[in-house]
Short mmCIF file of C-alpha atoms and ligand atoms in Angstrom, two decimals:
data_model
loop_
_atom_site.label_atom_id
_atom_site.label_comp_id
_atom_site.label_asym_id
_atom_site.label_seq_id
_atom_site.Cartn_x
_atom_site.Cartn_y
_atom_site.Cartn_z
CA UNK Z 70 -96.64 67.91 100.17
CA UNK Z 71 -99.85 69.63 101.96
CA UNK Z 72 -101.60 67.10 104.42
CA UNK Z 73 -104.80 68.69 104.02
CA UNK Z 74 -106.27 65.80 102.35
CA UNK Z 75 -107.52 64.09 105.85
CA UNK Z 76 -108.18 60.59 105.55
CA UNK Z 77 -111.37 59.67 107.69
CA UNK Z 78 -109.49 57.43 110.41
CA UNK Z 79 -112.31 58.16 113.17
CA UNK Z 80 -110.65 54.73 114.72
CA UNK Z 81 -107.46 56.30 114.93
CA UNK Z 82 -109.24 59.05 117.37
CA UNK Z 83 -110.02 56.33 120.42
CA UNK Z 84 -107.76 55.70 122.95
CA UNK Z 85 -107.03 51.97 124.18
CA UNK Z 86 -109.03 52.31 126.97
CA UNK Z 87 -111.76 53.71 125.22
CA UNK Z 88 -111.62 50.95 122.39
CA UNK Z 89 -111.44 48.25 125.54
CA UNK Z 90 -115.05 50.16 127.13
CA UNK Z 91 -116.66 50.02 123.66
CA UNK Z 92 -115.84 45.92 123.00
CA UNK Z 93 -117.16 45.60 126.69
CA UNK Z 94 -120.97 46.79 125.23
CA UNK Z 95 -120.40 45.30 122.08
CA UNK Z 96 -119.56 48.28 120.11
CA UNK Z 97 -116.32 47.76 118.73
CA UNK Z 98 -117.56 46.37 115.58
CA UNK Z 99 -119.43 49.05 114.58
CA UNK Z 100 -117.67 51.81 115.38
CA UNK Z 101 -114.14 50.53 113.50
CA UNK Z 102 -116.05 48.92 110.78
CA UNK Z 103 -113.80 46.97 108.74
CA UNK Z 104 -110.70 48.10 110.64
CA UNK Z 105 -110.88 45.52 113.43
CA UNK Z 106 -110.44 45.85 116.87
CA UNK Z 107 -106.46 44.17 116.39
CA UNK Z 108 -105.32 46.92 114.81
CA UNK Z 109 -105.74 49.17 117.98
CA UNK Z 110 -105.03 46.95 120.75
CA UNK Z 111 -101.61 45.00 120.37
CA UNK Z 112 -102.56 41.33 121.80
CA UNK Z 113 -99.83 39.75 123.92
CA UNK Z 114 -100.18 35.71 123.45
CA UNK Z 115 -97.19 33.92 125.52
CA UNK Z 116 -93.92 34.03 123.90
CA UNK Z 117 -95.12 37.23 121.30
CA UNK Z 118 -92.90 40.16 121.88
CA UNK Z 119 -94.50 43.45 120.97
CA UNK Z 120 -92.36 45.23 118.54
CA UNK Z 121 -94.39 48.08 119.38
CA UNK Z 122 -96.74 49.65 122.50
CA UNK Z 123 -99.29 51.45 120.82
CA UNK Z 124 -99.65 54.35 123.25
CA UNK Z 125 -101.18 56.56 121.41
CA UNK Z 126 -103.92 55.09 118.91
CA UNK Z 127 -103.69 57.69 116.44
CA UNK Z 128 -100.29 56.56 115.82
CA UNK Z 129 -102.07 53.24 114.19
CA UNK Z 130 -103.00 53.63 110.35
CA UNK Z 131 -105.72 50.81 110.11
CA UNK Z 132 -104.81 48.36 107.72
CA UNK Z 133 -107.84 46.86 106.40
CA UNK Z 134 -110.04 48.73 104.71
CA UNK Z 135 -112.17 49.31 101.51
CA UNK Z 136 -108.63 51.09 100.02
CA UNK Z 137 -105.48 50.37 101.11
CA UNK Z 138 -103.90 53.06 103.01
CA UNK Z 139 -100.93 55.15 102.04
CA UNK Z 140 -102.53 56.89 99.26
CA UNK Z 141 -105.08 59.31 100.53
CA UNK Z 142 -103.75 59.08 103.91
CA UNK Z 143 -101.77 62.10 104.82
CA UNK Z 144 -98.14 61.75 104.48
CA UNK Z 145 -95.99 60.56 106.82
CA UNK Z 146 -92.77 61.83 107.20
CA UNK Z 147 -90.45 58.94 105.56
CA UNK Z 148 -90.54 56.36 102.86
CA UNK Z 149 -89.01 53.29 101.85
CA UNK Z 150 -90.08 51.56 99.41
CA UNK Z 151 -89.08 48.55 96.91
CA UNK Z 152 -89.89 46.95 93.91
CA UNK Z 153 -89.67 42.75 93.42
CA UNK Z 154 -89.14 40.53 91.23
CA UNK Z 155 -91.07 37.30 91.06
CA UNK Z 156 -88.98 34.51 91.06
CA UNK Z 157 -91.72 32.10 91.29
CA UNK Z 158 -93.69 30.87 88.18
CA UNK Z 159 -96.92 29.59 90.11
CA UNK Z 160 -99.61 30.97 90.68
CA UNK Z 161 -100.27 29.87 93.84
CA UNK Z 162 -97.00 31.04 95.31
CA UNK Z 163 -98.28 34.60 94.34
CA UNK Z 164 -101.40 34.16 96.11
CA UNK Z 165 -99.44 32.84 99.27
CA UNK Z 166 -96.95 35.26 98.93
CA UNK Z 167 -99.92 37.91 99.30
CA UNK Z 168 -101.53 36.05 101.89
CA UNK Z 169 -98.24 36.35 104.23
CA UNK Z 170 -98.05 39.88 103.32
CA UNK Z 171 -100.81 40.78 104.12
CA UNK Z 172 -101.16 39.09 107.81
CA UNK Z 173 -97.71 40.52 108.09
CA UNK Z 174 -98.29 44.22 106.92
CA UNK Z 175 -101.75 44.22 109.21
CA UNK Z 176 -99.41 43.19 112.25
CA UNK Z 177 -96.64 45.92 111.65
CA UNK Z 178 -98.82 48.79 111.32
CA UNK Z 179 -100.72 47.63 114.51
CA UNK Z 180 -96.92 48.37 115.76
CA UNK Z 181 -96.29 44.16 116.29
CA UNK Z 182 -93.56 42.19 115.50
CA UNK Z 183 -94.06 40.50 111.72
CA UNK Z 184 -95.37 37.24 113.52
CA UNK Z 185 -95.29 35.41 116.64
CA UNK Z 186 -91.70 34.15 117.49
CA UNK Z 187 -90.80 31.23 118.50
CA UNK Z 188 -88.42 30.75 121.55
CA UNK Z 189 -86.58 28.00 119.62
CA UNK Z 190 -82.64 28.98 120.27
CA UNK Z 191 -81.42 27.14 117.39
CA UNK Z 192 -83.57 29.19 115.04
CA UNK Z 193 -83.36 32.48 113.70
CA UNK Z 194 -85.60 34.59 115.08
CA UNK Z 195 -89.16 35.06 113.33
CA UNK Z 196 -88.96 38.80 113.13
CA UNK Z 197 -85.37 40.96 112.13
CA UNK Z 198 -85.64 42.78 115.69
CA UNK Z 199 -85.14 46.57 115.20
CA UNK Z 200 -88.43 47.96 115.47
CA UNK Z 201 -88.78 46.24 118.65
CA UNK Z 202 -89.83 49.12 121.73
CA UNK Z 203 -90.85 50.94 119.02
CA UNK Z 204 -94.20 53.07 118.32
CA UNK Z 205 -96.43 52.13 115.20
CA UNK Z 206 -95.60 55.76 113.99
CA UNK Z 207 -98.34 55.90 111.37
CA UNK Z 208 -96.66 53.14 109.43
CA UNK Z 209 -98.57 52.23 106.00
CA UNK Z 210 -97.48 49.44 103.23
CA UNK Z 211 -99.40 50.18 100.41
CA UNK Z 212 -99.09 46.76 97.61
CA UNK Z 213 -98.99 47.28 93.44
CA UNK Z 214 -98.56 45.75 90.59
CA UNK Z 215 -96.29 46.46 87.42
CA UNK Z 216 -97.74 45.49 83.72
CA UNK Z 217 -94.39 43.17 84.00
CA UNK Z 218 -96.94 40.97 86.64
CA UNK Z 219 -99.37 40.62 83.70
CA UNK Z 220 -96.87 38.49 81.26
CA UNK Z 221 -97.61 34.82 80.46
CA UNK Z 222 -95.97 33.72 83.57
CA UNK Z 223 -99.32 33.19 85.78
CA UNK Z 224 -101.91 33.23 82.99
CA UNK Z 225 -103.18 36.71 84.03
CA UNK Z 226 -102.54 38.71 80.82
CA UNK Z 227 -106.10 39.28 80.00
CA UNK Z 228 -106.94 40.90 83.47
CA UNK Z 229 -104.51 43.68 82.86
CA UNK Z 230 -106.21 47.17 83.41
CA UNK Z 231 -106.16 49.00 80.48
CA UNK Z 232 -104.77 52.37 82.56
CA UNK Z 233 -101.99 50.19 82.91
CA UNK Z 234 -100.46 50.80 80.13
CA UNK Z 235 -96.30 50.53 79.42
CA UNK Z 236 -95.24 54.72 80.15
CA UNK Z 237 -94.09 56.33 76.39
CA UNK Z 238 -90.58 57.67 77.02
CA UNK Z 239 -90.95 61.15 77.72
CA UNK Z 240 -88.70 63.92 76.14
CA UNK Z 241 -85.04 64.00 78.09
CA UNK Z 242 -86.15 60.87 79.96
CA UNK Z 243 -82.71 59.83 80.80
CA UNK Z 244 -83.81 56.23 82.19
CA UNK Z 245 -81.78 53.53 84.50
CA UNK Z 246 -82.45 50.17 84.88
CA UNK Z 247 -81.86 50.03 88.70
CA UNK Z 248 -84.53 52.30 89.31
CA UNK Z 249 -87.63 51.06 87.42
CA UNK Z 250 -90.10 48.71 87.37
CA UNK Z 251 -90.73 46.02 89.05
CA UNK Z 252 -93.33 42.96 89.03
CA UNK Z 253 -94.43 44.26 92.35
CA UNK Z 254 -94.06 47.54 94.12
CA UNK Z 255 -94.25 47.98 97.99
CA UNK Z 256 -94.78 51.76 99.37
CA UNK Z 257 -93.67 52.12 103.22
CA UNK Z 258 -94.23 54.97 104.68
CA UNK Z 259 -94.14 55.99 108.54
CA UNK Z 260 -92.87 58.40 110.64
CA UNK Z 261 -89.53 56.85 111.86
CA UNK Z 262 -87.09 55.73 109.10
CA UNK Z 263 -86.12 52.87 111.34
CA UNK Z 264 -89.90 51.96 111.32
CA UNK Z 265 -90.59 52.16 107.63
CA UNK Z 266 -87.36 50.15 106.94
CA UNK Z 267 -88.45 47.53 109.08
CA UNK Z 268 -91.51 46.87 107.75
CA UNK Z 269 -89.65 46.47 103.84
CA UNK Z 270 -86.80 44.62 105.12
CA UNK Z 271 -89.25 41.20 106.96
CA UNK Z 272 -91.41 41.99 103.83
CA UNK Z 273 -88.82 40.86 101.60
CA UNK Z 274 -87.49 37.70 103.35
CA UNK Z 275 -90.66 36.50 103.22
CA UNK Z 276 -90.65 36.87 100.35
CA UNK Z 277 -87.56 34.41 100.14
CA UNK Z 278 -87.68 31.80 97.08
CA UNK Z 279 -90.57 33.71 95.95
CA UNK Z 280 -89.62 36.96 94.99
CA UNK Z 281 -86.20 39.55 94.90
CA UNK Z 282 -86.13 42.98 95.46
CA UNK Z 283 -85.18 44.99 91.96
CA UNK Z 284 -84.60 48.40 93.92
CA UNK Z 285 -85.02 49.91 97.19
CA UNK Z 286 -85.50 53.91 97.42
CA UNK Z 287 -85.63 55.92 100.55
CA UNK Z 288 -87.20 59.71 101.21
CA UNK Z 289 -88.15 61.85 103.64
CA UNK Z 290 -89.39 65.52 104.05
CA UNK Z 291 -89.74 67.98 106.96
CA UNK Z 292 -90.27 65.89 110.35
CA UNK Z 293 -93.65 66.15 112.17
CA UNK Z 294 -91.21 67.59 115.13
CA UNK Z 295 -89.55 70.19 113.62
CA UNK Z 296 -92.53 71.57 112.16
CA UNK Z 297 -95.08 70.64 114.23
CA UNK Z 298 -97.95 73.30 112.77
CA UNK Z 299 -98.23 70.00 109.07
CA UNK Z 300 -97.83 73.58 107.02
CA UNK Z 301 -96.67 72.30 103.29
CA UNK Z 302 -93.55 70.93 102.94
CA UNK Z 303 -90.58 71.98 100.78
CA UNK Z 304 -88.61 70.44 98.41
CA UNK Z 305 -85.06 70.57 97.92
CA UNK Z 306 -85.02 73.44 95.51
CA UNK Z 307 -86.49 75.03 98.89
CA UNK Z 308 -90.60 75.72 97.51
CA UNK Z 309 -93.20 74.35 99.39
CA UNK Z 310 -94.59 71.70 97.67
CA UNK Z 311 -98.17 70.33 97.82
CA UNK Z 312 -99.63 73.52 97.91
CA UNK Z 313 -102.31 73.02 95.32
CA UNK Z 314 -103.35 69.00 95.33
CA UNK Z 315 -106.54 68.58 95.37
CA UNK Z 316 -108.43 67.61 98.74
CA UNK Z 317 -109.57 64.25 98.73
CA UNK Z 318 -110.58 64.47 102.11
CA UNK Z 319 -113.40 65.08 99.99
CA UNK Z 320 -115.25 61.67 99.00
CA UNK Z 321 -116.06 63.01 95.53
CA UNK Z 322 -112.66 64.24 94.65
CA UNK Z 323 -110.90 61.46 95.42
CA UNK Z 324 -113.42 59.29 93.45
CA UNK Z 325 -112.90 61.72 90.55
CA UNK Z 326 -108.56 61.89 91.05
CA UNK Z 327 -107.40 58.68 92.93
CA UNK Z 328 -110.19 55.94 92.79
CA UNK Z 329 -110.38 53.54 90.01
CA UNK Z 330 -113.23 52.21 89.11
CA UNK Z 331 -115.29 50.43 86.56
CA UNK Z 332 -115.64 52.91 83.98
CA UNK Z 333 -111.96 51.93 83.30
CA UNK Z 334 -111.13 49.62 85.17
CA UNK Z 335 -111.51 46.08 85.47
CA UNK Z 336 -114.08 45.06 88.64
CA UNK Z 337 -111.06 43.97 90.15
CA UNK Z 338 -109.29 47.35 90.51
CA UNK Z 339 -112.78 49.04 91.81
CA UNK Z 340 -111.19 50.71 95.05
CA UNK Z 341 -107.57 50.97 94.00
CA UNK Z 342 -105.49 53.41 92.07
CA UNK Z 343 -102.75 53.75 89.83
CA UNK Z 344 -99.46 55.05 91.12
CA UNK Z 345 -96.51 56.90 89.44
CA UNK Z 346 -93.00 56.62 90.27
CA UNK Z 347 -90.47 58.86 88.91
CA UNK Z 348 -86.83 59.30 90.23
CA UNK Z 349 -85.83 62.94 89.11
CA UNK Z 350 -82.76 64.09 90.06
CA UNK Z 351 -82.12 68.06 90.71
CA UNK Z 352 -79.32 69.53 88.98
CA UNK Z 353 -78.84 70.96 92.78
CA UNK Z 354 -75.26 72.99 92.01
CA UNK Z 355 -77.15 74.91 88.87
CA UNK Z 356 -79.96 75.81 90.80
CA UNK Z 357 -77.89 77.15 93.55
CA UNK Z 358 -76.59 79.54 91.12
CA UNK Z 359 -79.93 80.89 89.70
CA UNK Z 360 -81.38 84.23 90.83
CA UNK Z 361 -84.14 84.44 92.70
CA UNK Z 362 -86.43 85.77 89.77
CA UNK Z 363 -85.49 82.91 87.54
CA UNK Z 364 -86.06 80.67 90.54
CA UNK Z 365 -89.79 81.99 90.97
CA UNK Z 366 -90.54 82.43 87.58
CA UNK Z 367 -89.28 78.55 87.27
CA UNK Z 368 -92.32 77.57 89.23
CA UNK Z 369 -94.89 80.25 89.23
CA UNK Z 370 -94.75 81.29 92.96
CA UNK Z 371 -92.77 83.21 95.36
CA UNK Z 372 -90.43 81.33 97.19
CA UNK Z 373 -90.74 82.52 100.40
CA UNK Z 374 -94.90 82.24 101.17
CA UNK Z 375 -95.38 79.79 97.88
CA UNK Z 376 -97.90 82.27 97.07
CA UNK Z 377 -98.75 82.42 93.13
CA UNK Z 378 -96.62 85.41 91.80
CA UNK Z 379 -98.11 88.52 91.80
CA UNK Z 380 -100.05 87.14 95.03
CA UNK Z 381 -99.50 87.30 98.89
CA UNK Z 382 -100.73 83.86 100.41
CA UNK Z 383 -99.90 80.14 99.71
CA UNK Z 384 -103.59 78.95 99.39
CA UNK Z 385 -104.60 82.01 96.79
CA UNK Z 386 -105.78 81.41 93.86
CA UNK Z 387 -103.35 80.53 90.94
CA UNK Z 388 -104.44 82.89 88.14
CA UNK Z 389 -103.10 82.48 84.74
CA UNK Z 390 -105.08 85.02 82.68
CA UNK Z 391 -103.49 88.01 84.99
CA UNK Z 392 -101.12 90.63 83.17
CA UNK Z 393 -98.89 93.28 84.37
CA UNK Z 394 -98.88 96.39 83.03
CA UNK Z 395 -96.94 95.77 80.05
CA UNK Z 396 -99.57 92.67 79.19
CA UNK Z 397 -97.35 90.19 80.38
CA UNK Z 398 -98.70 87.21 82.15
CA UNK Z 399 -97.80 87.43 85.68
CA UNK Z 400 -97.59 83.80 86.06
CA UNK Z 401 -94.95 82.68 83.16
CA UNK Z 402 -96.84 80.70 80.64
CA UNK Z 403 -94.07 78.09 80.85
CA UNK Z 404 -93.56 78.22 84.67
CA UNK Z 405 -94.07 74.80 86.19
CA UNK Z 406 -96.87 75.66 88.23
CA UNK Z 407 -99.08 77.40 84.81
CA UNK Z 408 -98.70 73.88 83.04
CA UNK Z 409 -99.05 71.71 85.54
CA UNK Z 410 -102.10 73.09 86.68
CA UNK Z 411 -103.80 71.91 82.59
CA UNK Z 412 -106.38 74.47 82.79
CA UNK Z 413 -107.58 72.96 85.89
CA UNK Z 414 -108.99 70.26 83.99
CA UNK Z 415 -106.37 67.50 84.74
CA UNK Z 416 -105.58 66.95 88.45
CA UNK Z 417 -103.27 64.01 90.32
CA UNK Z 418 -102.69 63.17 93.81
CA UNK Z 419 -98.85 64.48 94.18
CA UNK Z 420 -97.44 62.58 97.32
CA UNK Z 421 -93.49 62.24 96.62
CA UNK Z 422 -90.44 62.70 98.46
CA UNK Z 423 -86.77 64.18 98.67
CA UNK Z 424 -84.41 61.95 98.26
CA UNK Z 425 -80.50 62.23 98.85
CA UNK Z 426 -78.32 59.24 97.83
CA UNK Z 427 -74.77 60.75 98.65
CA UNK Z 428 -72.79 61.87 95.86
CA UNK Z 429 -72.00 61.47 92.35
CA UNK Z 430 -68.53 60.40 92.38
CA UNK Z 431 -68.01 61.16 88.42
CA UNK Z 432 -68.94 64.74 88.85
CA UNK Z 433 -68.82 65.29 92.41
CA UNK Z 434 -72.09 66.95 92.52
CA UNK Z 435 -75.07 65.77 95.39
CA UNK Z 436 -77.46 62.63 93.90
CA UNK Z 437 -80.43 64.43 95.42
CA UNK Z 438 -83.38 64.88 93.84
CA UNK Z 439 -87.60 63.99 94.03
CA UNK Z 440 -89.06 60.57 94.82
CA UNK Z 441 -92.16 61.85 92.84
CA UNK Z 442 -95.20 59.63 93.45
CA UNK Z 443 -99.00 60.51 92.49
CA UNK Z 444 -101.88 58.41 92.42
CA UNK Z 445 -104.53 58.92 89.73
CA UNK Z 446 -107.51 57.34 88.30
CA UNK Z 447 -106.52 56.61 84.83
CA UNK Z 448 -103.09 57.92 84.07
CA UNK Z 449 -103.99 57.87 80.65
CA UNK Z 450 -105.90 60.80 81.16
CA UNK Z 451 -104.00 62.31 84.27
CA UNK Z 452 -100.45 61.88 84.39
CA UNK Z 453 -99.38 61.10 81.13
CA UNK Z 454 -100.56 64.37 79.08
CA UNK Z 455 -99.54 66.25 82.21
CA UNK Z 456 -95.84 64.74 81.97
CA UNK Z 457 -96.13 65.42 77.60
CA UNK Z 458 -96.68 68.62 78.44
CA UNK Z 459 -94.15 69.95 81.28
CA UNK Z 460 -91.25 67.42 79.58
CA UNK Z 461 -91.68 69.59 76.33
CA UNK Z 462 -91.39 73.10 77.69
CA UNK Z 463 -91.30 73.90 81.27
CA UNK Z 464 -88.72 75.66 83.03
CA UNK Z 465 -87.92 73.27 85.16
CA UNK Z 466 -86.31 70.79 82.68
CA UNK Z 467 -83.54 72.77 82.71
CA UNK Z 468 -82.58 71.51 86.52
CA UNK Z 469 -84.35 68.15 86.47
CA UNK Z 470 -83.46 64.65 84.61
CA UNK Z 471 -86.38 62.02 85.67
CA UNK Z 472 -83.99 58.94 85.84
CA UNK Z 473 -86.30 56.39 87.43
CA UNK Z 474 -90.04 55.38 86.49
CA UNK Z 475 -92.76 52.50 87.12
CA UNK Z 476 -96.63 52.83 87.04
CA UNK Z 477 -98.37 50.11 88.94
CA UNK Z 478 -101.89 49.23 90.10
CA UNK Z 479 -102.49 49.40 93.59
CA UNK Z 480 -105.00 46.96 94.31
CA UNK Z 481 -108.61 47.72 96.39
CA UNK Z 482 -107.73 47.42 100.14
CA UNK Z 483 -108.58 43.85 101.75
CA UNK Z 484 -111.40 42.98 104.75
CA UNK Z 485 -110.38 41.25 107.79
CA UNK Z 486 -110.25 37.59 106.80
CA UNK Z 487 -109.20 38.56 103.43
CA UNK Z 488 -106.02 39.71 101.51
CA UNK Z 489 -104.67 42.17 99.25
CA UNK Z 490 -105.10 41.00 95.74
CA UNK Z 491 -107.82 38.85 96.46
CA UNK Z 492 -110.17 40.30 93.89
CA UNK Z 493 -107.37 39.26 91.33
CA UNK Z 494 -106.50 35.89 92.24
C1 HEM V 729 -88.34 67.59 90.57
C2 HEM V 729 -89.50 67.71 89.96
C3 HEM V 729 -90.61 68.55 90.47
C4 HEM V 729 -90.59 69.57 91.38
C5 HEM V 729 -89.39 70.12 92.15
C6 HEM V 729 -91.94 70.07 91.50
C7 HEM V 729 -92.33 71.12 92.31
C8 HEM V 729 -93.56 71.72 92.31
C9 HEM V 729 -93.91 72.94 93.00
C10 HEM V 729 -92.95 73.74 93.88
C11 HEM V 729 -95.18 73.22 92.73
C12 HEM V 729 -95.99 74.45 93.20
C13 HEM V 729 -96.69 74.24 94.50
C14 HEM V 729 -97.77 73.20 94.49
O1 HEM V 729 -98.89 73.44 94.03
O2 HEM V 729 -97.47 72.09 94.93
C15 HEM V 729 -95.68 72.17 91.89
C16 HEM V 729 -96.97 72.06 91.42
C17 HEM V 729 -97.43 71.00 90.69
N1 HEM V 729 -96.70 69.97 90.14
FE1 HEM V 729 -94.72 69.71 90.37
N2 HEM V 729 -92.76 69.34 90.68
C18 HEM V 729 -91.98 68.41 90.03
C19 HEM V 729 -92.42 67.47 89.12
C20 HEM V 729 -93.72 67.28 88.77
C21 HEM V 729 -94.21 66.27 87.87
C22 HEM V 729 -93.34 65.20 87.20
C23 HEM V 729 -95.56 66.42 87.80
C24 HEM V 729 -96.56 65.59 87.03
C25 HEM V 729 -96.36 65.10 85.83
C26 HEM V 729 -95.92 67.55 88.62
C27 HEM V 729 -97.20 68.00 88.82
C28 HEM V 729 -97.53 69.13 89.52
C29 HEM V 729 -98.90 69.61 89.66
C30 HEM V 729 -100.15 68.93 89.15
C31 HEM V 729 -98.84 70.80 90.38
C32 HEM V 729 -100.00 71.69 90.80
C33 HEM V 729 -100.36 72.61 89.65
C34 HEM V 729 -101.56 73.48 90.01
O3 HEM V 729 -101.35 74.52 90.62
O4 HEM V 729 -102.68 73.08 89.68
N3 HEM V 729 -94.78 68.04 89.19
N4 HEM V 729 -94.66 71.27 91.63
#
């Protein structure tokens, strides 16, 4: 999906030995704000290996902040990400549980290991070891939590949002188990798989006696390298993707599209968003087969430039009302793009990924498909009447099954000192 929605990381744009000249006058504080001055400059206490030289800083995401990152932040090119299980009825091993989290997430996007280790040589070692050498590579670990998290096990049912409602099964939902829900849902994303996998994988054992992992799901997109110009990416029915999500580089959109906040919201929530999750699979070997017209006029645009039909660019405007000369809409009315776009009224933050889990063995066709994730507002308003409306009658349905599904609250980012969640508990 387009990057275009910059996130303001002006922290990100100072090199080490800037940062170090600024903390010599004093200010560091200022200029990174809530950020912190450990996110940029890995400290080396005896006996801490470095998982990670931060050589360049704008390979750091800061992890403290007002939001958490990973949502507005432009998208990295791989995911991982998992959804737990708490095993744990207290209350309190929650609130530790986010506590270590959160120390540990803030250390592996500064590119460290998950803690200090020890030297001990009859212990394990503190931190799983293969990120170790390796660059921060814009890693982000974004925290939510499922409406499972708000049951009578930790006396929190009354401080469920109301956005966070249990998803209505939409039409040809064909749901599994194994791919949704959760208590608690972990988005990784970074730039190196090996990274982002990393950073899930010491998340979860310390998570040990606390809380399992109830799936794990991996995507990616174009690499940074092999297109190096961040033009939108495509999906694996080959259209670029992304092409019309609205900025929120803009402070206003985003408030409007990604922010909760108290109008609907609990207090708690002010800062964080709602995410979707839906697993669709691609019916890959029928596309494959479709012409190219019933390909564009499946999602509105022309394949090659993602331009709107009818139009030449990517970025032009998508308009619905125009008619060829027999008084046909250009744009099918039930092309993916014309519904999706609701009148212009109803807008998400799109942010997914392609996903490609080998191959069916009953059918022998490719388990590939979308890792679709958005973040929105109140997906009462946003994502649920968008979904009614393209699972009754777009195109699309006719080479997608969504098979996987979760909605969860992200919760507001945390300050330095503090930790995710701890407006909740
Ligand atoms: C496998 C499933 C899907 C594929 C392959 C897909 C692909 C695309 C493509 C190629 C576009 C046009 C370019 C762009 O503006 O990004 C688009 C637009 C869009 N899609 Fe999807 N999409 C899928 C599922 C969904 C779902 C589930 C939703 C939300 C319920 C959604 C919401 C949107 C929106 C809001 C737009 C922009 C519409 C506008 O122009 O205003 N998509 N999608």
């Amino acid at each position: 999906m387009n990057d275009k929605h910059l996130e303001n990381t002006t922290a990100n744009k100072f090199t080490r030995r800037e940062a170090l000249k600024l903390a010599g006058v004093g200010g560091i504080g200022l200029l990174l704000g809530a950020t912190g001055v450990n996110t940029l400059l890995p400290s080396s206490p005896k006996n801490e290996q470095t998982s990670a030289t931060p050589t360049g800083a704008d390979e750091v995401i800061p992890f403290y902040g007002k939001h958490q990152s990973g949502i507005i932040t432009p998208m990295q090119d791989f995911i991982c990400m998992g959804a737990f299980d708490l095993t744990t009825t207290s209350l309190g091993d929650v609130r530790s549980l986010f506590q270590s989290w959160t120390q540990a997430a803030a250390r592996m996007t500064a590119g460290k290991n998950v803690d200090e280790e020890s030297d001990h040589a009859l212990l394990p070692p503190v931190d799983t070891g293969e990120a170790m050498g390796l660059r921060p590579m814009k890693l982000t670990i974004t925290f939510g939590l499922g409406a499972s998290f708000f049951d009578e096990r930790f006396g929190l049912a009354s401080k469920r949002p109301a956005p966070l409602v249990d998803l209505p099964r939409f039409n040809s939902d064909e749901m599994r188990k194994e791919w949704s829900g959760g208590d608690i849902v972990v988005q990784v994303c970074a730039n190196d798989p090996q990274v982002a996998f990393h950073a899930l994988r010491n998340l979860a054992r310390i998570a040990r006696g606390k809380a399992v992992l109830h799936w794990l799901q991996e995507g990616f997109q174009r690499t940074s390298a092999s297109d190096p110009t961040g033009s939108t990416p495509r999906n694996l029915l080959g259209f670029k993707d992304g092409t019309n999500n609205p900025q929120v580089s803009d402070p206003a959109t985003a408030n409007e599209v990604v922010w909760a906040n108290t109008a609907e919201s609990p207090a708690w929530m002010a800062g964080g968003s709602y995410m979707v999750m839906r697993r669709i699979r691609m019916r890959i070997e029928v596309w494959d087969r479709s012409t190219l017209t019933d390909q564009e006029n499946t999602f509105g645009r022309h394949r090659l430039t993602g331009a709107p039909l009818g139009k030449a660019n990517e970025f032009d405007e998508l308009e619905l009302d125009r008619k060829d000369a027999k008084g046909k809409p250009v744009v099918p009315v039930n092309s993916h793009a014309a519904l999706a776009h609701m009148e212009g009224k109803v807008k998400i933050l799109r942010r997914g990924y392609s996903y490609s889990s080998g191959m069916d063995l009953k059918t022998g066709q490719l388990d590939a498909g979308l890792l679709f994730i958005c973040y929105n507002r109140d997906p009462r308003k946003q994502f649920i009447p968008m979904q009614q409306k393209l699972a009754s009658v777009d195109r699309l349905n006719e080479y997608i099954t969504h098979v996987g599904s979760g909605l969860y609250a992200c919760l507001p980012g945390a300050s330095e000192g503090g930790y995710i969640g701890d407006t909740l508990f």
